[in-house]
mmCIF file of C-alpha atoms (C1' of nucleotides) in Angstrom:
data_model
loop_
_atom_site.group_PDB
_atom_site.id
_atom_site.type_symbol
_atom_site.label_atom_id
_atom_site.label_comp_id
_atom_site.label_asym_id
_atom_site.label_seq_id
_atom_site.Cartn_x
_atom_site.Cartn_y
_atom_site.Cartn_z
ATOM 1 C CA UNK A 1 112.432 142.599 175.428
ATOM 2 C CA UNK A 2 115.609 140.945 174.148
ATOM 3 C CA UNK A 3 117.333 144.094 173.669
ATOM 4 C CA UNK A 4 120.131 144.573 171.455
ATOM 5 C CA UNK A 5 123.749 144.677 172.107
ATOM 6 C CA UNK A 6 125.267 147.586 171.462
ATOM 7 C CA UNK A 7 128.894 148.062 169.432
ATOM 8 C CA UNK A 8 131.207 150.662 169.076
ATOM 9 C CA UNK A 9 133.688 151.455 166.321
ATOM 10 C CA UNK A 10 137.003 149.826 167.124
ATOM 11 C CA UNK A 11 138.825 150.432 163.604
ATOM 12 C CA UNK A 12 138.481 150.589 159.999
ATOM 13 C CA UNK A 13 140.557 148.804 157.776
ATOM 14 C CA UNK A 14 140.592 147.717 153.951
ATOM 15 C CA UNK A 15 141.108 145.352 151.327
ATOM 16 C CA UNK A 16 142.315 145.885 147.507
ATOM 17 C CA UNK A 17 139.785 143.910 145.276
ATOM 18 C CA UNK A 18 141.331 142.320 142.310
ATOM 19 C CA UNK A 19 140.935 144.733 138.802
ATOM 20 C CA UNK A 20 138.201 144.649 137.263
ATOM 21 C CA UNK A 21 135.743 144.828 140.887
ATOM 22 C CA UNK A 22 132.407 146.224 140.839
ATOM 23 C CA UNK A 23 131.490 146.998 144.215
ATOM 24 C CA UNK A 24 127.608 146.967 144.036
ATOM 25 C CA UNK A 25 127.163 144.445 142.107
ATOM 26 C CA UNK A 26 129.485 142.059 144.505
ATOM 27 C CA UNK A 27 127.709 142.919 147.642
ATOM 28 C CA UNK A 28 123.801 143.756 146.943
ATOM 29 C CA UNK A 29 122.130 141.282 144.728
ATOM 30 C CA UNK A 30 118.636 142.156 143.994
ATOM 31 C CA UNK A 31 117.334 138.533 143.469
ATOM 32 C CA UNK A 32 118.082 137.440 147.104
ATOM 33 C CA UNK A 33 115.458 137.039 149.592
ATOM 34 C CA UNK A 34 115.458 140.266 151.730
ATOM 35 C CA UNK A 35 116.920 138.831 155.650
ATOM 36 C CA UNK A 36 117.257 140.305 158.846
ATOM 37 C CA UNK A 37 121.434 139.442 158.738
ATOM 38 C CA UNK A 38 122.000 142.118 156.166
ATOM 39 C CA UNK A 39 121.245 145.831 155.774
ATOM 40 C CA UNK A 40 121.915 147.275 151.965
ATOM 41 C CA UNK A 41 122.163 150.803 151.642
ATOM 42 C CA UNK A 42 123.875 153.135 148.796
ATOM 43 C CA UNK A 43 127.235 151.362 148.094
ATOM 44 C CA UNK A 44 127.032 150.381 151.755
ATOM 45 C CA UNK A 45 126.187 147.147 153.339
ATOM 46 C CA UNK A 46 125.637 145.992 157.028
ATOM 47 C CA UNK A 47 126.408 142.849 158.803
ATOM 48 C CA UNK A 48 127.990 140.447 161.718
ATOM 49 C CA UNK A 49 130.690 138.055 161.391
ATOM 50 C CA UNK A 50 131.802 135.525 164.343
ATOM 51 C CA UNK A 51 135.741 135.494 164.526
ATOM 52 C CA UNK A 52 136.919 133.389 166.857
ATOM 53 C CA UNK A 53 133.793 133.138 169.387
ATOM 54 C CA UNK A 54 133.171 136.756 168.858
ATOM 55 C CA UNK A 55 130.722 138.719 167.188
ATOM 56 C CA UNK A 56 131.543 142.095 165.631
ATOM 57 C CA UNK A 57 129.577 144.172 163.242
ATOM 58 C CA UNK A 58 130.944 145.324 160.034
ATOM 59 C CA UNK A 59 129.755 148.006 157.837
ATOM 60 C CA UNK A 60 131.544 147.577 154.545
ATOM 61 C CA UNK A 61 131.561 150.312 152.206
ATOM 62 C CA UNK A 62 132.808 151.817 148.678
ATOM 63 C CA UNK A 63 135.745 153.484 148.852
ATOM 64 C CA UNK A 64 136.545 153.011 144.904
ATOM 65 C CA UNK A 65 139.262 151.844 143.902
ATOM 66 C CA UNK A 66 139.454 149.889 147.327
ATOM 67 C CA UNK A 67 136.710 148.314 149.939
ATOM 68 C CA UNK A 68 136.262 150.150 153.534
ATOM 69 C CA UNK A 69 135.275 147.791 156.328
ATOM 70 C CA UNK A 70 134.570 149.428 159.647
ATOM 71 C CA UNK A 71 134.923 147.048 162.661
ATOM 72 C CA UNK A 72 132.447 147.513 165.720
ATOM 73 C CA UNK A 73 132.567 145.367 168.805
ATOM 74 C CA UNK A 74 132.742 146.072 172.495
ATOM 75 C CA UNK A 75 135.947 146.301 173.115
ATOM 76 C CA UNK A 76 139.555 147.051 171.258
ATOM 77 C CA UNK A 77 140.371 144.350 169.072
ATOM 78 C CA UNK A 78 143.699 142.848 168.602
ATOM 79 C CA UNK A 79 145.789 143.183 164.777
ATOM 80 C CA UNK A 80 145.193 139.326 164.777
ATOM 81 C CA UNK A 81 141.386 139.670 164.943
ATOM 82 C CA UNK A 82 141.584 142.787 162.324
ATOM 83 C CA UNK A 83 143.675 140.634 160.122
ATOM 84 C CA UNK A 84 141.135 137.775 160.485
ATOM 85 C CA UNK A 85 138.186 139.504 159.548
ATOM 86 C CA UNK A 86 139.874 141.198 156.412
ATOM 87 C CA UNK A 87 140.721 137.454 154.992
ATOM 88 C CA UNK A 88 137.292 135.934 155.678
ATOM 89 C CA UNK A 89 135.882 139.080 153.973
ATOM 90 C CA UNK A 90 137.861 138.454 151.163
ATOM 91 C CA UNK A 91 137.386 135.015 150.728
ATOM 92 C CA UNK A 92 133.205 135.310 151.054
ATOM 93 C CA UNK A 93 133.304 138.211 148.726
ATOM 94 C CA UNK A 94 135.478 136.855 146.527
ATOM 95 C CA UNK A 95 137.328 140.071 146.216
ATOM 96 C CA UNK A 96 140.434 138.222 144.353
ATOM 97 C CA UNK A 97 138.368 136.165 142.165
ATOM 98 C CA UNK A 98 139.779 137.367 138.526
ATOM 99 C CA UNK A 99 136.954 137.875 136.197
ATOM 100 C CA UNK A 100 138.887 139.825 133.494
ATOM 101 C CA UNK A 101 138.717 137.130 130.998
ATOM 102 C CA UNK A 102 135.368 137.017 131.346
ATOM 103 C CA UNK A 103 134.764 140.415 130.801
ATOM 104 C CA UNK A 104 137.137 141.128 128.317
ATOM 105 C CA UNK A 105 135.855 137.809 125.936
ATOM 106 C CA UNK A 106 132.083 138.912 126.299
ATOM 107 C CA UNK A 107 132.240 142.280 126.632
ATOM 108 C CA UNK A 108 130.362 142.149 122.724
ATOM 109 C CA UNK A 109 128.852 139.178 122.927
ATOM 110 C CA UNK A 110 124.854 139.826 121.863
ATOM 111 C CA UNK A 111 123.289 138.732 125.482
ATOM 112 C CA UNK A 112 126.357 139.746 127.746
ATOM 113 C CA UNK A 113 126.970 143.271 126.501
ATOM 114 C CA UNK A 114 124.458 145.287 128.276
ATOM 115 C CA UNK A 115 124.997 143.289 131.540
ATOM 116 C CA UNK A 116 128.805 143.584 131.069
ATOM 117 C CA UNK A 117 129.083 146.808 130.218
ATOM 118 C CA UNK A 118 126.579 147.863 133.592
ATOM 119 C CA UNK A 119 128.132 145.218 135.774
ATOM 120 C CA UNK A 120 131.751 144.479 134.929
ATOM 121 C CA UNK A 121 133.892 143.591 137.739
ATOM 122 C CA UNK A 122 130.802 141.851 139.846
ATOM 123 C CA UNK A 123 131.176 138.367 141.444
ATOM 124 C CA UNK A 124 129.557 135.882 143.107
ATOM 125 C CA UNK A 125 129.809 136.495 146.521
ATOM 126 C CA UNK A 126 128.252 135.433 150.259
ATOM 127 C CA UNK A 127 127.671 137.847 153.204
ATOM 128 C CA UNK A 128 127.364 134.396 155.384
ATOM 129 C CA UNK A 129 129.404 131.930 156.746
ATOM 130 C CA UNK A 130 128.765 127.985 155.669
ATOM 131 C CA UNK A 131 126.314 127.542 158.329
ATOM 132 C CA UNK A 132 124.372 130.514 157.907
ATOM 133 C CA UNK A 133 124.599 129.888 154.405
ATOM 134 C CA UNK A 134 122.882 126.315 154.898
ATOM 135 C CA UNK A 135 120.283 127.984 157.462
ATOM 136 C CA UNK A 136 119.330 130.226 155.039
ATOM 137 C CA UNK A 137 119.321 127.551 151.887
ATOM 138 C CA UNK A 138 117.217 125.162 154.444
ATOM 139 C CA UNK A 139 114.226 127.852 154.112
ATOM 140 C CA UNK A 140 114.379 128.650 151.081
ATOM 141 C CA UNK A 141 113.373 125.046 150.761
ATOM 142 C CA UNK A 142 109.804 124.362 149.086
ATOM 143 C CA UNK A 143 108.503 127.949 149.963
ATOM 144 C CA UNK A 144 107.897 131.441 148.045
ATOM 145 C CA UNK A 145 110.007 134.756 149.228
ATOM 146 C CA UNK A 146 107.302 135.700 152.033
ATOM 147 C CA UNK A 147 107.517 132.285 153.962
ATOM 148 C CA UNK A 148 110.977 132.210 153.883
ATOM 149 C CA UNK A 149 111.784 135.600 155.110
ATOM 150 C CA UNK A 150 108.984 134.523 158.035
ATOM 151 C CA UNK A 151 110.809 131.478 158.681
ATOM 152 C CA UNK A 152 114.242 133.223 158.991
ATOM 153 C CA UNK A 153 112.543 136.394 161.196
ATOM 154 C CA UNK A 154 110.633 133.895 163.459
ATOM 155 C CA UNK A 155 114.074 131.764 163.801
ATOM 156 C CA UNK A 156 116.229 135.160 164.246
ATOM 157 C CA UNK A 157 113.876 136.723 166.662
ATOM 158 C CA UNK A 158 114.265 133.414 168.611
ATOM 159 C CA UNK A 159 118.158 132.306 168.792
ATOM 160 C CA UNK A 160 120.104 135.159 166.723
ATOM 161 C CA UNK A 161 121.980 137.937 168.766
ATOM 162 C CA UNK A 162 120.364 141.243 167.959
ATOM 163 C CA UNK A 163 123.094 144.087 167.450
ATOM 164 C CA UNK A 164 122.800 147.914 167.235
ATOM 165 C CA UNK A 165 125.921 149.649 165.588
ATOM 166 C CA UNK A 166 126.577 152.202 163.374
ATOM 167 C CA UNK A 167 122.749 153.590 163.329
ATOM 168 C CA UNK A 168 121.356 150.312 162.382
ATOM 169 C CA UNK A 169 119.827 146.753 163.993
ATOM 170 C CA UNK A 170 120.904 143.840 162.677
ATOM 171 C CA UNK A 171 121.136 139.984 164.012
ATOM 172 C CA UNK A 172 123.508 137.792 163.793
ATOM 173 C CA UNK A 173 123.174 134.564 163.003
ATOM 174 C CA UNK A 174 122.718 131.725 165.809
ATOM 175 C CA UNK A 175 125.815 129.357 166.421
ATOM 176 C CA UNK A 176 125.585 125.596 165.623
ATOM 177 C CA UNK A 177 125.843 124.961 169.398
ATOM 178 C CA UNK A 178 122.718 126.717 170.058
ATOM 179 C CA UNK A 179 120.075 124.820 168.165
ATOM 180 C CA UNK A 180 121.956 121.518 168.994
ATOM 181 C CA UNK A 181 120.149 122.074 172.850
ATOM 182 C CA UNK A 182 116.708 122.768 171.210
ATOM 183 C CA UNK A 183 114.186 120.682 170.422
ATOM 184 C CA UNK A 184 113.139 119.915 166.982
ATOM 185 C CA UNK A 185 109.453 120.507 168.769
ATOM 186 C CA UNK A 186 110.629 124.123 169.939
ATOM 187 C CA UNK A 187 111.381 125.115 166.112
ATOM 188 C CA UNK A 188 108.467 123.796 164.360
ATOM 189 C CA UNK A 189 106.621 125.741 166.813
ATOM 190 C CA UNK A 190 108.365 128.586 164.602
ATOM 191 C CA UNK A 191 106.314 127.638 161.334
ATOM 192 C CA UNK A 192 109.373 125.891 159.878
ATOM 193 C CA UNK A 193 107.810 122.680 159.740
ATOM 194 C CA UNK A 194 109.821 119.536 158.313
ATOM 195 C CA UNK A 195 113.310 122.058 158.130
ATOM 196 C CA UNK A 196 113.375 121.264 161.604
ATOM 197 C CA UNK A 197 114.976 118.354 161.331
ATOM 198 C CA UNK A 198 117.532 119.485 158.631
ATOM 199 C CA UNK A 199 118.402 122.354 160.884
ATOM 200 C CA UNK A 200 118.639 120.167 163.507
ATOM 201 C CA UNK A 201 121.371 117.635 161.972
ATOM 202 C CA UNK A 202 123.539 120.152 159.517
ATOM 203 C CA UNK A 203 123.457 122.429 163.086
ATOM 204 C CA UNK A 204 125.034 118.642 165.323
ATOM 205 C CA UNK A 205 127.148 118.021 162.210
ATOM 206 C CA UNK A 206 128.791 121.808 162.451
ATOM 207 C CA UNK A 207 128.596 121.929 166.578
ATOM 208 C CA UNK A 208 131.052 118.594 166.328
ATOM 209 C CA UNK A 209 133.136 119.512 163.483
ATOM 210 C CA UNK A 210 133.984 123.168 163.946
ATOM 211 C CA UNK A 211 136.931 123.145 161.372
ATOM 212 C CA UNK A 212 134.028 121.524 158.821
ATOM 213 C CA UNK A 213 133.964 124.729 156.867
ATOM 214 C CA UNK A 214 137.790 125.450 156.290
ATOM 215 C CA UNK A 215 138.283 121.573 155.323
ATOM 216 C CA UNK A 216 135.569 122.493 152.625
ATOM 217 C CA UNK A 217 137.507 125.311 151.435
ATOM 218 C CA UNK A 218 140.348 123.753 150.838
ATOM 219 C CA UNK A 219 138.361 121.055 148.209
ATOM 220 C CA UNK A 220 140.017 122.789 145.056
ATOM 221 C CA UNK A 221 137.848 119.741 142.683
ATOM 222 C CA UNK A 222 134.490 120.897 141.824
ATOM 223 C CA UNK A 223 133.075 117.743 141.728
ATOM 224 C CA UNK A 224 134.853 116.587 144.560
ATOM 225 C CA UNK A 225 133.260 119.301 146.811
ATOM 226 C CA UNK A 226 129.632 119.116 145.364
ATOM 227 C CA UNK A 227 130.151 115.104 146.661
ATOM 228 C CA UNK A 228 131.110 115.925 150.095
ATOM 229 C CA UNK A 229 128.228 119.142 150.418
ATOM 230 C CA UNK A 230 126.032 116.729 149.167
ATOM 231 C CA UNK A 231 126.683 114.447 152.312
ATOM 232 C CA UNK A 232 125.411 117.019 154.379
ATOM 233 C CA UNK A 233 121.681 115.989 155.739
ATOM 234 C CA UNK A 234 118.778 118.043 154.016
ATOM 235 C CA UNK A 235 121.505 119.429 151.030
ATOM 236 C CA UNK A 236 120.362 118.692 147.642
ATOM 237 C CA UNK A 237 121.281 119.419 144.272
ATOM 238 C CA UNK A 238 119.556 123.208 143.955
ATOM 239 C CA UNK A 239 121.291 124.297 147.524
ATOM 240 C CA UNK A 240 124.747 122.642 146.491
ATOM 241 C CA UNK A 241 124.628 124.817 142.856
ATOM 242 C CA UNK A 242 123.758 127.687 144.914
ATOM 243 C CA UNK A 243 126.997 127.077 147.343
ATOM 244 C CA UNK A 244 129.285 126.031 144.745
ATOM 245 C CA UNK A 245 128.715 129.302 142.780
ATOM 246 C CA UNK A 246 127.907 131.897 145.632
ATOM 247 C CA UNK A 247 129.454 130.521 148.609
ATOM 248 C CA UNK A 248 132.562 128.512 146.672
ATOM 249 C CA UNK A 249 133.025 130.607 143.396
ATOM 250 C CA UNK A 250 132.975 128.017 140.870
ATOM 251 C CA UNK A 251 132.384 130.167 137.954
ATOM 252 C CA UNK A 252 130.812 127.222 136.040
ATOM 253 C CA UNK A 253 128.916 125.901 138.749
ATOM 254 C CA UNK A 254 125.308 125.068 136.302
ATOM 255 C CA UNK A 255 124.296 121.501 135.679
ATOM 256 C CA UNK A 256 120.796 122.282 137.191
ATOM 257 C CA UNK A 257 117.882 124.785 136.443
ATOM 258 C CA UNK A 258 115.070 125.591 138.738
ATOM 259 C CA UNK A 259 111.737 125.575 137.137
ATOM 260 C CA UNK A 260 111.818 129.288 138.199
ATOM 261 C CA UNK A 261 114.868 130.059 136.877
ATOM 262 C CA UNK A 262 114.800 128.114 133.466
ATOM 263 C CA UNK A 263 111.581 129.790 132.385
ATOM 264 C CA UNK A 264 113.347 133.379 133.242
ATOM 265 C CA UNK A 265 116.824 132.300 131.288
ATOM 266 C CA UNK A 266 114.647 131.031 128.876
ATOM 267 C CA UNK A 267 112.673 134.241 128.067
ATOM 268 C CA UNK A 268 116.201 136.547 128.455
ATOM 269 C CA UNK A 269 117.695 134.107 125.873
ATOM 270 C CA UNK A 270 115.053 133.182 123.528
ATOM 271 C CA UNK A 271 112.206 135.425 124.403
ATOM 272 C CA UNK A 272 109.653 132.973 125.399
ATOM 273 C CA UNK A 273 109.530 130.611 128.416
ATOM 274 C CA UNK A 274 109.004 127.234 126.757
ATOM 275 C CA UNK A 275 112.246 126.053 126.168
ATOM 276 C CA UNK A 276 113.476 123.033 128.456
ATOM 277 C CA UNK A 277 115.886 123.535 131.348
ATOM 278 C CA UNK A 278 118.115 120.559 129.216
ATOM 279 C CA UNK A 279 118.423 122.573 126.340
ATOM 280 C CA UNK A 280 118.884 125.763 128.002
ATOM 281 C CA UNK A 281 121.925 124.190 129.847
ATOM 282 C CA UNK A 282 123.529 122.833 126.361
ATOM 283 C CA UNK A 283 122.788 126.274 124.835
ATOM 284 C CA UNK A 284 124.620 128.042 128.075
ATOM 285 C CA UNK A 285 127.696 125.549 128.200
ATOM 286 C CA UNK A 286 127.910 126.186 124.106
ATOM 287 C CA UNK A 287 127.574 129.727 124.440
ATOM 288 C CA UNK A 288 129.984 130.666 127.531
ATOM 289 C CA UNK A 289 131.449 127.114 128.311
ATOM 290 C CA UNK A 290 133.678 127.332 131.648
ATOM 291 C CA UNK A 291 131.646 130.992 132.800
ATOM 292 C CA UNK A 292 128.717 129.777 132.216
ATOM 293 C CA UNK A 293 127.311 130.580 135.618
ATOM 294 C CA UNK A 294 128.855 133.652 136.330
ATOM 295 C CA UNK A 295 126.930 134.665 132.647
ATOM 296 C CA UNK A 296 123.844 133.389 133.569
ATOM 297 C CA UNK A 297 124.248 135.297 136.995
ATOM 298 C CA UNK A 298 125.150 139.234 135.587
ATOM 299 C CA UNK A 299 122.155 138.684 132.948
ATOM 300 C CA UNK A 300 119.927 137.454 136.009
ATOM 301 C CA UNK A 301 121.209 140.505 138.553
ATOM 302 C CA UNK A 302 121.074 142.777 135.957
ATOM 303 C CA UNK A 303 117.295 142.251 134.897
ATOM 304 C CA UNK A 304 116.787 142.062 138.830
ATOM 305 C CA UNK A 305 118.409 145.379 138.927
ATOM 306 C CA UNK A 306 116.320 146.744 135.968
ATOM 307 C CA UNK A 307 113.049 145.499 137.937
ATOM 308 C CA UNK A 308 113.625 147.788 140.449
ATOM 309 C CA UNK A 309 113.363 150.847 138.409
ATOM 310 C CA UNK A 310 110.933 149.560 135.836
ATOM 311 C CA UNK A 311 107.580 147.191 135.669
ATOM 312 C CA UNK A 312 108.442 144.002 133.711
ATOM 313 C CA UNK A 313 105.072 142.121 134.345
ATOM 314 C CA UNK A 314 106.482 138.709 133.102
ATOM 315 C CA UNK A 315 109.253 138.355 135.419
ATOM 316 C CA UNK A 316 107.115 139.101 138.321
ATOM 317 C CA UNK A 317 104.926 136.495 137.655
ATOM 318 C CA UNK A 318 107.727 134.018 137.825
ATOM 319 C CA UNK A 319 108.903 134.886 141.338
ATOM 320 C CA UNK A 320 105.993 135.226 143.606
ATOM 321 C CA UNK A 321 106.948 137.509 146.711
ATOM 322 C "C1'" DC B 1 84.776 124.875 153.413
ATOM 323 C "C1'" DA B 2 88.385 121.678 150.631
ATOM 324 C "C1'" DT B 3 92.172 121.177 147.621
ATOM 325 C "C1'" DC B 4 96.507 122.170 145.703
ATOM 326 C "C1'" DA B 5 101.019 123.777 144.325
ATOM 327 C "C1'" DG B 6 105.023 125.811 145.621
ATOM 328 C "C1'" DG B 7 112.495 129.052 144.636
ATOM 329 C "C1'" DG B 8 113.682 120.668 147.701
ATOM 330 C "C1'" DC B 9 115.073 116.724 149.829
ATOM 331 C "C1'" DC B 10 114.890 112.072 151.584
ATOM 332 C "C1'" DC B 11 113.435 107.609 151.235
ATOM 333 C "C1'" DT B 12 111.403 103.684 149.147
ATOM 334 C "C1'" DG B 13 110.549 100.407 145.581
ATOM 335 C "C1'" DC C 1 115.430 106.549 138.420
ATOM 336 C "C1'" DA C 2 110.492 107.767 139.542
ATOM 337 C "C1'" DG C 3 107.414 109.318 142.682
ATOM 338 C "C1'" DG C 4 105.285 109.933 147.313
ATOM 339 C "C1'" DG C 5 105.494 112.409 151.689
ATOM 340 C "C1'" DC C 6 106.726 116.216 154.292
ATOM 341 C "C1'" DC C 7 105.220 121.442 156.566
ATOM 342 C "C1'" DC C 8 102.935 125.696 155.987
ATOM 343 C "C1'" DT C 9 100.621 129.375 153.393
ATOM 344 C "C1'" DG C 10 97.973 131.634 150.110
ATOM 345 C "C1'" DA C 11 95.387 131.057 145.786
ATOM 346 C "C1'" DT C 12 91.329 129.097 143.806
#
DNA sequence: CATCAGGGCCCTG
DNA sequence: CAGGGCCCTGAT
């Protein structure tokens, strides 16, 4: 049942990432919640993208010093269409985001060394689109890893498009317009509980303002843009750091810790977990003032990274799978 | 079996 | 600005 569609390659095209680029680093990061709307495999990644009403699938890939993306849809696609794709892939991964100064000024600094010198040339980057990036912040909501993966499988399974391309299934994401017709009945019946109704109003607010996400983009002000994401129903402070940073690339985007996450910068920084997110956040804007979040995120990717190969028995106690 | 705390956010007082 | 309620799940 629900089969999947089925692409073909239409054509491969690809994008110069600003000096210094790391390509792994920019588009697998280990502390993200595993979803169905991504496939990661060795300096490879799978996904969808919606340009213009249509869906194609990509599969980016390495092809050092520049970035491969091969198209697949189901039928030829026009240069305008090729040309759209390669800007929105730049802009989410943040291909000419310059972080030389940033790796040049820490490159010896006592905590950013080792991450620096394994990393340099990764950014913050999103393999989603505002929306999806607001679906997938809304379960992350008030629930470990497991739930929200079953929340996002159970809400995939229901209203994403399931595609088949290039040897692999993905799905892509639903469209605003989709949910608007469902009822908020229909989705808790998916285990999301009270996220119904937040998926429900962000999805009416998108469905009647499709331009919503390009007027966002062009918000240059930080503060300005947290104030107008922070309009959006069911967006709070920890989902608007996460867009700011991953989604917006505001390299400084940290006035807010986790609980999580301040007892894991806490330990990297001062090896224990007691110190309190306040003081961790003077300590990090003292330390690495205006990349202060981008520091934060290569020492948190990198011990990510590192728990893949090796057993570190305190962090996994801090995020429960 | 019951109770409770989560990788928030909204609303109320 | 503090704190209760909201959903579900798994831990105790």
């Amino acid at each position: 049942m629900n089969k999947p569609i089925k692409l073909s390659k239409q054509a491969t095209l690809y994008l110069e990432p600003r000096f210094p680029f790391n390509f792994k680093g920019t588009f697998k990061k280990p502390s993200h919640f595993p979803s169905k709307l991504v496939i990661c495999g060795e300096n490879r990644i799978f996904q969808s993208i919606e340009i213009e009403g249509s869906i194609f699938g990509l599969e980016i890939f390495d092809c050092h010093p520049r970035i491969g993306i091969a198209i697949y849809g189901k039928r030829r696609i026009s240069e305008q269409v090729k040309n759209a794709i390669k800007v929105e892939i730049a802009f989410r991964y943040n291909t000419n985001g310059d972080v030389s100064d940033f790796v040049q000024g820490f490159r010896r600094d006592k905590i950013l060394s080792g991450p620096i010198n394994r990393w340099a040339g990764m950014r913050p980057s999103t393999a989603y689109s505002l929306y999806g990036f607001l679906m997938v912040a809304t379960v992350l909501q008030n629930a470990t890893v497991k739930r929200t993966v079953q929340m996002m499988d159970a809400l995939l399974q229901k209203y994403g498009k399931r595609l088949a391309f290039a040897r692999v299934e993905l799905y892509a994401i639903w469209t605003p317009n989709r949910i608007e017709s469902v009822s908020e009945e229909d989705l808790r019946a998916l285990r999301v509980g009270y996220r119904a109704k937040n998926i429900k109003r962000i999805s009416q607010f998108f469905a009647s303002n499709p331009s919503l996400e390009s007027s966002f983009r062009r918000i240059s002000n930080k503060e300005e843009l947290k104030k107008s994401l922070l309009k959006i129903y069911g967006v709070g402070p920890q989902s608007v750091s996460y867009l700011l940073f991953e989604a917006f690339h505001f390299y400084d985007a940290l006035d807010h810790f986790s609980p999580w996450e301040a007892k894991i910068v806490s330990m990297l920084l001062y090896g224990n977990k007691d110190a309190r997110p306040k003081d961790i956040l003077a300590d990090v804007e003292r330390r690495w003032g205006p990349w202060r979040m981008l520091a934060v995120h290569y020492i948190f990717e990198d011990i990510f990274w590192r728990m893949e190969r090796e057993k570190i028995p305190w962090l996994e106690e801090e995020i429960r799978m």
